[in-house]
Every structure is written in C-alpha cells, then in structure tokens.
Amino acid sequence: MALAANALAVLLSMATWRTLLSDLGPGVPGRTATRIYFTSYLGKYVPGAVWGVLAQLRMGGAAGVPAPVVLAVFLLNLIVAVLTGLAVGPLAAPWTLGTEAWWLLLPGAVTLAWAVRPGLLHHLAAFAARLARRPSPATRASDRGMRRALASATASWAVSGLHLWALAVMLGAPPLTALPVCVGGFALATAAASLVVVLPDGWGAREGLLLLSLTAVLPWQEATAVAVASRLVCTLSEVLVGGAALLLTLPRRSAPSPA
C-alpha cells in the first residue's frame, strides 16, 4: 500500500505540471510531455537545483516549447507544490505543536486566497523571479488552469502522506490519530525540505522534520525507523514510476522502407 500510494502521488504531481504546460504553452504530445517531466523529475536526485530546469529547457525546446514558457511552467509548478504542501501541513499541527500551531494556518489561508483569485500567484512568481535575478514569467496561466493545478497538487500531497501513515500504523501508531499527523507532517516536511537546494531531494532535512511529527504518535525509535523507511519507499516508487514512464515513451523507430 505504501509503495502504491506514493506512486499515485507521483502521477498526480505530473498532472499538475502538465496542466500548467497545456495552459501556458503550445500543445505537446502526451508521450513527449511525459518524457520531459520524468527526465527532469529524476534529476532531483543530483545535487543542485539546476538539473531539472536544464532538462526541461533542452527537451522542451526540442518539442517546440519556447524557453520563457518552460521557465514559467517550472517556476509556477514549484510555487504551487510548495504552497499546497505548506497548506496541507497544518493537519498535523494539533498533535505536534498544540496551541502554538496557529501560524501554520497562514499558508493555508494564502493558498485558499490564490484558489479564489489565481492571478495573485503570478505576482508571487514575478517576485520569486526577481529574487533569483531572472526575468519574470512572460506568460500567464488561466484562472481555470491554475485552479486545476492547485487541486491536483493538493490531491498529490494528500495521497503521498498515506504511505507514511501505512508505515506508522505497521509500527503501532493509532490509525485515526496518525492519519492527519502523517498526511500533514509529510506534506510540510517535504515542501520545506525541497527549499534546501544543496541536498538532493532534501535528504536528511526531510527526515529531521518528519521526526517532529512522527514522535507525536510513535516513540523515537519507531519514528526514526518510519522516517527512514519513508525515504526508501519514496525513492523506490519514484524511480520505478519514472523509469517505467521513460521506457514506455521511448521514441518509436520507423520501419525501414522496402528496398
């Protein structure tokens, strides 16, 4: 169950990216879009934050997607993923931070505001581009496309947290209490750790943050085991899904013409 849950979450994250690509750019065949996404996605295991965007720029350009559109999709997808992750995170707050957790509601309020007024997200994208000393996105997603991206990203976080819940329950966590703790804790830890660009896929940072949530429902030893097992499950499911997608979308060889 843990492996299947995270595999489904990976596919939902691809749906978020494809929604933004379809909304912002020219039509790209499904097979080509899948190859672009998963080549970039698996690049997150390489230290540094540039490999994913470089892969998208090169492969997107070959597919006829202008570089400004590729950069806009990459940036908006990152913002949507982080914001929705931080918005789902407060599910774990009552069991981890108690009355001090009120401030975690802020990302949820911001994300809700963007769901109502998606155009606000473009202002954040422009601000993030200025911080990175890059040009602001030249294209703008439609309100409908942005809402669909927010919905699929939120669903991805909710489903991905189920793998952590399954592992925690296996080691003795109370199922009902562990569900919001694991779903919210995983989303918050992963979204926050993704900002630590010097570590491949937030290795170490995510596990440390996960422990803060897991110790609300498990002793330290079991919580540590679940955090480590979560990393293994996520890595395995991502490599399997990504590898299978790349194999299934290999360019088809044209049949040799008869002599």
mmCIF file of C-alpha atoms in Angstrom:
data_model
loop_
_atom_site.group_PDB
_atom_site.id
_atom_site.type_symbol
_atom_site.label_atom_id
_atom_site.label_comp_id
_atom_site.label_asym_id
_atom_site.label_seq_id
_atom_site.Cartn_x
_atom_site.Cartn_y
_atom_site.Cartn_z
ATOM 1 C CA MET A 1 0.000 0.000 0.000
ATOM 2 C CA ALA A 2 2.790 2.441 0.897
ATOM 3 C CA LEU A 3 4.512 1.959 -2.462
ATOM 4 C CA ALA A 4 1.268 2.278 -4.433
ATOM 5 C CA ALA A 5 0.196 5.419 -2.565
ATOM 6 C CA ASN A 6 3.396 7.269 -3.327
ATOM 7 C CA ALA A 7 3.402 6.053 -6.943
ATOM 8 C CA LEU A 8 -0.079 7.535 -7.404
ATOM 9 C CA ALA A 9 1.105 10.776 -5.809
ATOM 10 C CA VAL A 10 3.945 10.986 -8.348
ATOM 11 C CA LEU A 11 1.441 10.659 -11.198
ATOM 12 C CA LEU A 12 -0.715 13.386 -9.660
ATOM 13 C CA SER A 13 2.311 15.667 -9.442
ATOM 14 C CA MET A 14 2.908 15.083 -13.146
ATOM 15 C CA ALA A 15 -0.731 16.008 -13.776
ATOM 16 C CA THR A 16 -0.105 19.349 -12.054
ATOM 17 C CA TRP A 17 2.875 20.086 -14.293
ATOM 18 C CA ARG A 18 1.044 19.003 -17.457
ATOM 19 C CA THR A 19 -1.918 21.202 -16.555
ATOM 20 C CA LEU A 20 0.356 24.233 -16.367
ATOM 21 C CA LEU A 21 2.209 23.263 -19.547
ATOM 22 C CA SER A 22 -1.027 22.806 -21.507
ATOM 23 C CA ASP A 23 -2.359 26.094 -20.188
ATOM 24 C CA LEU A 24 0.751 28.179 -20.839
ATOM 25 C CA GLY A 25 2.394 26.647 -23.871
ATOM 26 C CA PRO A 26 1.787 25.092 -27.253
ATOM 27 C CA GLY A 27 0.274 21.646 -27.478
ATOM 28 C CA VAL A 28 2.798 18.921 -26.652
ATOM 29 C CA PRO A 29 2.007 15.223 -27.303
ATOM 30 C CA GLY A 30 1.392 13.211 -24.148
ATOM 31 C CA ARG A 31 4.363 10.895 -24.688
ATOM 32 C CA THR A 32 6.721 13.821 -25.195
ATOM 33 C CA ALA A 33 5.396 15.687 -22.156
ATOM 34 C CA THR A 34 5.781 12.568 -20.020
ATOM 35 C CA ARG A 35 9.419 12.141 -21.086
ATOM 36 C CA ILE A 36 10.195 15.787 -20.365
ATOM 37 C CA TYR A 37 8.613 15.635 -16.922
ATOM 38 C CA PHE A 38 10.179 12.421 -15.683
ATOM 39 C CA THR A 39 13.640 13.181 -17.065
ATOM 40 C CA SER A 40 13.523 16.424 -15.110
ATOM 41 C CA TYR A 41 11.885 14.764 -12.101
ATOM 42 C CA LEU A 42 14.578 12.130 -11.674
ATOM 43 C CA GLY A 43 17.181 14.875 -11.957
ATOM 44 C CA LYS A 44 16.266 15.984 -8.440
ATOM 45 C CA TYR A 45 18.472 13.205 -7.098
ATOM 46 C CA VAL A 46 21.507 15.064 -8.459
ATOM 47 C CA PRO A 47 22.883 17.755 -6.096
ATOM 48 C CA GLY A 48 21.888 21.243 -7.130
ATOM 49 C CA ALA A 49 18.612 22.732 -8.287
ATOM 50 C CA VAL A 50 19.552 23.429 -11.904
ATOM 51 C CA TRP A 51 19.449 19.972 -13.489
ATOM 52 C CA GLY A 52 15.690 19.694 -13.574
ATOM 53 C CA VAL A 53 15.151 23.041 -15.257
ATOM 54 C CA LEU A 54 18.042 22.450 -17.673
ATOM 55 C CA ALA A 55 16.483 19.152 -18.752
ATOM 56 C CA GLN A 56 13.127 20.845 -19.266
ATOM 57 C CA LEU A 57 14.708 23.676 -21.257
ATOM 58 C CA ARG A 58 16.562 21.331 -23.577
ATOM 59 C CA MET A 59 13.790 18.801 -24.107
ATOM 60 C CA GLY A 60 11.057 21.416 -24.154
ATOM 61 C CA GLY A 61 12.927 23.386 -26.785
ATOM 62 C CA ALA A 62 13.261 20.269 -28.919
ATOM 63 C CA ALA A 63 9.481 19.802 -28.617
ATOM 64 C CA GLY A 64 8.788 23.365 -29.722
ATOM 65 C CA VAL A 65 8.117 24.924 -26.313
ATOM 66 C CA PRO A 66 9.735 28.384 -26.027
ATOM 67 C CA ALA A 67 12.248 28.819 -23.198
ATOM 68 C CA PRO A 68 10.175 31.537 -21.430
ATOM 69 C CA VAL A 69 7.223 29.137 -21.289
ATOM 70 C CA VAL A 70 9.397 26.308 -19.925
ATOM 71 C CA LEU A 71 10.749 28.600 -17.200
ATOM 72 C CA ALA A 72 7.273 29.888 -16.339
ATOM 73 C CA VAL A 73 5.885 26.354 -16.020
ATOM 74 C CA PHE A 74 8.858 25.261 -13.898
ATOM 75 C CA LEU A 75 8.559 28.240 -11.560
ATOM 76 C CA LEU A 76 4.772 28.095 -11.207
ATOM 77 C CA ASN A 77 4.864 24.333 -10.633
ATOM 78 C CA LEU A 78 7.426 24.800 -7.850
ATOM 79 C CA ILE A 79 5.380 27.538 -6.194
ATOM 80 C CA VAL A 80 2.159 25.528 -6.422
ATOM 81 C CA ALA A 81 3.842 22.425 -4.958
ATOM 82 C CA VAL A 82 5.415 24.272 -2.024
ATOM 83 C CA LEU A 83 2.342 26.338 -1.181
ATOM 84 C CA THR A 84 -0.085 23.430 -1.287
ATOM 85 C CA GLY A 85 2.339 21.334 0.773
ATOM 86 C CA LEU A 86 2.511 24.052 3.412
ATOM 87 C CA ALA A 87 -1.281 24.351 3.267
ATOM 88 C CA VAL A 88 -1.796 20.622 3.944
ATOM 89 C CA GLY A 89 0.844 20.677 6.698
ATOM 90 C CA PRO A 90 -1.399 22.166 9.429
ATOM 91 C CA LEU A 91 -3.343 18.879 9.569
ATOM 92 C CA ALA A 92 -0.574 17.633 11.857
ATOM 93 C CA ALA A 93 -0.368 20.795 13.950
ATOM 94 C CA PRO A 94 -2.781 19.981 16.822
ATOM 95 C CA TRP A 95 -0.758 16.874 17.730
ATOM 96 C CA THR A 96 2.699 18.327 17.149
ATOM 97 C CA LEU A 97 2.625 21.999 18.137
ATOM 98 C CA GLY A 98 -0.586 22.323 20.133
ATOM 99 C CA THR A 99 -1.765 25.895 20.692
ATOM 100 C CA GLU A 100 1.432 27.277 19.166
ATOM 101 C CA ALA A 101 0.447 25.969 15.738
ATOM 102 C CA TRP A 102 -1.868 28.807 14.740
ATOM 103 C CA TRP A 103 0.751 30.387 12.478
ATOM 104 C CA LEU A 104 0.743 27.267 10.283
ATOM 105 C CA LEU A 105 -2.738 28.253 9.154
ATOM 106 C CA LEU A 106 -1.258 31.175 7.219
ATOM 107 C CA PRO A 107 -0.061 29.098 4.221
ATOM 108 C CA GLY A 108 -3.497 27.502 4.027
ATOM 109 C CA ALA A 109 -5.166 30.910 4.036
ATOM 110 C CA VAL A 110 -2.796 32.153 1.337
ATOM 111 C CA THR A 111 -3.412 29.078 -0.819
ATOM 112 C CA LEU A 112 -7.176 29.481 -0.410
ATOM 113 C CA ALA A 113 -6.880 33.109 -1.469
ATOM 114 C CA TRP A 114 -4.996 32.036 -4.598
ATOM 115 C CA ALA A 115 -7.627 29.405 -5.363
ATOM 116 C CA VAL A 116 -10.224 32.193 -5.292
ATOM 117 C CA ARG A 117 -8.001 34.709 -7.115
ATOM 118 C CA PRO A 118 -5.402 32.673 -9.066
ATOM 119 C CA GLY A 119 -3.950 35.808 -10.632
ATOM 120 C CA LEU A 120 -2.285 36.597 -7.304
ATOM 121 C CA LEU A 121 0.059 33.659 -7.845
ATOM 122 C CA HIS A 122 1.634 35.412 -10.804
ATOM 123 C CA HIS A 123 2.646 38.293 -8.565
ATOM 124 C CA LEU A 124 4.451 35.804 -6.342
ATOM 125 C CA ALA A 125 6.089 34.213 -9.380
ATOM 126 C CA ALA A 126 7.341 37.617 -10.512
ATOM 127 C CA PHE A 127 8.689 38.325 -7.017
ATOM 128 C CA ALA A 128 10.454 34.938 -6.895
ATOM 129 C CA ALA A 129 11.955 35.605 -10.325
ATOM 130 C CA ARG A 130 13.345 38.930 -9.124
ATOM 131 C CA LEU A 131 14.907 37.235 -6.103
ATOM 132 C CA ALA A 132 16.533 34.701 -8.420
ATOM 133 C CA ARG A 133 17.650 37.533 -10.728
ATOM 134 C CA ARG A 134 15.708 36.063 -13.611
ATOM 135 C CA PRO A 135 13.122 37.663 -15.875
ATOM 136 C CA SER A 136 9.524 37.477 -14.723
ATOM 137 C CA PRO A 137 7.344 34.835 -16.419
ATOM 138 C CA ALA A 138 6.307 36.146 -19.809
ATOM 139 C CA THR A 139 3.139 34.062 -19.932
ATOM 140 C CA ARG A 140 0.137 33.862 -17.655
ATOM 141 C CA ALA A 141 -1.913 30.802 -16.740
ATOM 142 C CA SER A 142 -5.687 30.997 -16.887
ATOM 143 C CA ASP A 143 -7.706 31.008 -13.686
ATOM 144 C CA ARG A 144 -9.195 27.628 -14.611
ATOM 145 C CA GLY A 145 -5.784 26.106 -15.297
ATOM 146 C CA MET A 146 -4.365 27.440 -12.049
ATOM 147 C CA ARG A 147 -7.261 26.056 -10.012
ATOM 148 C CA ARG A 148 -6.826 22.649 -11.640
ATOM 149 C CA ALA A 149 -3.113 22.733 -10.818
ATOM 150 C CA LEU A 150 -3.812 23.668 -7.190
ATOM 151 C CA ALA A 151 -6.381 20.857 -6.923
ATOM 152 C CA SER A 152 -4.117 18.136 -8.352
ATOM 153 C CA ALA A 153 -1.153 19.300 -6.253
ATOM 154 C CA THR A 154 -3.248 19.196 -3.078
ATOM 155 C CA ALA A 155 -4.501 15.720 -4.002
ATOM 156 C CA SER A 156 -0.909 14.621 -4.585
ATOM 157 C CA TRP A 157 0.104 15.685 -1.068
ATOM 158 C CA ALA A 158 -2.924 14.004 0.495
ATOM 159 C CA VAL A 159 -2.245 10.710 -1.299
ATOM 160 C CA SER A 160 1.512 10.753 -0.712
ATOM 161 C CA GLY A 161 1.001 11.078 3.035
ATOM 162 C CA LEU A 162 -0.879 7.777 3.045
ATOM 163 C CA HIS A 163 2.379 5.876 2.525
ATOM 164 C CA LEU A 164 3.760 7.370 5.745
ATOM 165 C CA TRP A 165 0.518 6.565 7.557
ATOM 166 C CA ALA A 166 0.669 2.919 6.431
ATOM 167 C CA LEU A 167 4.253 2.599 7.687
ATOM 168 C CA ALA A 168 3.448 4.282 11.007
ATOM 169 C CA VAL A 169 0.418 2.057 11.651
ATOM 170 C CA MET A 170 2.557 -1.015 10.916
ATOM 171 C CA LEU A 171 4.818 0.008 13.801
ATOM 172 C CA GLY A 172 1.990 0.614 16.243
ATOM 173 C CA ALA A 173 0.702 4.153 15.696
ATOM 174 C CA PRO A 174 -3.025 4.656 16.426
ATOM 175 C CA PRO A 175 -4.654 4.717 12.961
ATOM 176 C CA LEU A 176 -7.120 7.585 13.429
ATOM 177 C CA THR A 177 -4.695 9.946 15.137
ATOM 178 C CA ALA A 178 -1.822 9.013 12.847
ATOM 179 C CA LEU A 179 -3.730 9.831 9.642
ATOM 180 C CA PRO A 180 -3.732 13.657 9.909
ATOM 181 C CA VAL A 181 -0.326 13.610 11.590
ATOM 182 C CA CYS A 182 1.248 11.635 8.751
ATOM 183 C CA VAL A 183 -0.516 13.369 5.862
ATOM 184 C CA GLY A 184 0.131 16.852 7.219
ATOM 185 C CA GLY A 185 3.587 16.063 8.562
ATOM 186 C CA PHE A 186 4.795 14.558 5.295
ATOM 187 C CA ALA A 187 3.491 17.456 3.203
ATOM 188 C CA LEU A 188 5.042 20.049 5.500
ATOM 189 C CA ALA A 189 8.396 18.264 5.800
ATOM 190 C CA THR A 190 8.714 17.592 2.073
ATOM 191 C CA ALA A 191 7.668 21.083 0.988
ATOM 192 C CA ALA A 192 10.058 22.730 3.446
ATOM 193 C CA ALA A 193 12.949 20.370 2.635
ATOM 194 C CA SER A 194 12.528 20.980 -1.097
ATOM 195 C CA LEU A 195 13.785 24.507 -0.490
ATOM 196 C CA VAL A 196 17.128 23.138 0.757
ATOM 197 C CA VAL A 197 18.627 23.062 -2.726
ATOM 198 C CA VAL A 198 22.101 21.896 -1.662
ATOM 199 C CA LEU A 199 20.736 18.468 -0.681
ATOM 200 C CA PRO A 200 19.485 16.033 -3.346
ATOM 201 C CA ASP A 201 15.707 15.851 -2.838
ATOM 202 C CA GLY A 202 16.098 17.296 0.664
ATOM 203 C CA TRP A 203 17.881 14.201 2.019
ATOM 204 C CA GLY A 204 18.297 14.475 5.769
ATOM 205 C CA ALA A 205 16.315 17.688 6.115
ATOM 206 C CA ARG A 206 13.013 15.965 5.357
ATOM 207 C CA GLU A 207 13.701 13.114 7.765
ATOM 208 C CA GLY A 208 14.551 15.535 10.567
ATOM 209 C CA LEU A 209 11.296 17.418 10.060
ATOM 210 C CA LEU A 210 9.314 14.186 9.793
ATOM 211 C CA LEU A 211 10.525 13.108 13.212
ATOM 212 C CA LEU A 212 8.875 16.161 14.774
ATOM 213 C CA SER A 213 5.508 14.891 13.543
ATOM 214 C CA LEU A 214 6.014 11.155 13.960
ATOM 215 C CA THR A 215 7.046 11.414 17.608
ATOM 216 C CA ALA A 216 3.520 12.644 18.322
ATOM 217 C CA VAL A 217 2.220 9.130 17.600
ATOM 218 C CA LEU A 218 5.305 6.894 17.993
ATOM 219 C CA PRO A 219 8.328 6.548 20.296
ATOM 220 C CA TRP A 220 11.619 7.907 18.949
ATOM 221 C CA GLN A 221 12.979 4.549 17.803
ATOM 222 C CA GLU A 222 9.889 3.619 15.820
ATOM 223 C CA ALA A 223 9.541 7.166 14.483
ATOM 224 C CA THR A 224 13.119 7.071 13.196
ATOM 225 C CA ALA A 225 12.511 3.710 11.534
ATOM 226 C CA VAL A 226 9.382 5.054 9.814
ATOM 227 C CA ALA A 227 11.203 8.178 8.586
ATOM 228 C CA VAL A 228 13.985 6.057 7.071
ATOM 229 C CA ALA A 229 11.501 3.583 5.573
ATOM 230 C CA SER A 230 9.572 6.501 4.081
ATOM 231 C CA ARG A 231 12.662 7.670 2.235
ATOM 232 C CA LEU A 232 13.242 4.177 0.861
ATOM 233 C CA VAL A 233 9.620 3.793 -0.248
ATOM 234 C CA CYS A 234 9.579 7.211 -1.905
ATOM 235 C CA THR A 235 12.866 6.660 -3.719
ATOM 236 C CA LEU A 236 11.835 3.215 -4.941
ATOM 237 C CA SER A 237 8.387 4.297 -6.117
ATOM 238 C CA GLU A 238 9.716 7.410 -7.847
ATOM 239 C CA VAL A 239 12.448 5.504 -9.662
ATOM 240 C CA LEU A 240 10.013 2.745 -10.671
ATOM 241 C CA VAL A 241 7.343 5.139 -11.932
ATOM 242 C CA GLY A 242 9.849 7.437 -13.613
ATOM 243 C CA GLY A 243 11.798 4.582 -15.177
ATOM 244 C CA ALA A 244 8.644 2.875 -16.425
ATOM 245 C CA ALA A 245 7.363 6.139 -17.891
ATOM 246 C CA LEU A 246 10.635 6.744 -19.730
ATOM 247 C CA LEU A 247 10.663 3.196 -21.095
ATOM 248 C CA LEU A 248 7.054 3.395 -22.250
ATOM 249 C CA THR A 249 7.670 6.693 -24.020
ATOM 250 C CA LEU A 250 10.856 5.743 -25.870
ATOM 251 C CA PRO A 251 10.849 7.229 -29.382
ATOM 252 C CA ARG A 252 9.388 4.748 -31.817
ATOM 253 C CA ARG A 253 11.683 3.600 -34.565
ATOM 254 C CA SER A 254 10.243 3.987 -38.007
ATOM 255 C CA ALA A 255 10.032 0.799 -40.020
ATOM 256 C CA PRO A 256 12.739 0.537 -42.700
ATOM 257 C CA SER A 257 11.424 1.338 -46.147
ATOM 258 C CA PRO A 258 11.387 -1.587 -48.580
ATOM 259 C CA ALA A 259 14.299 -1.688 -50.997
#
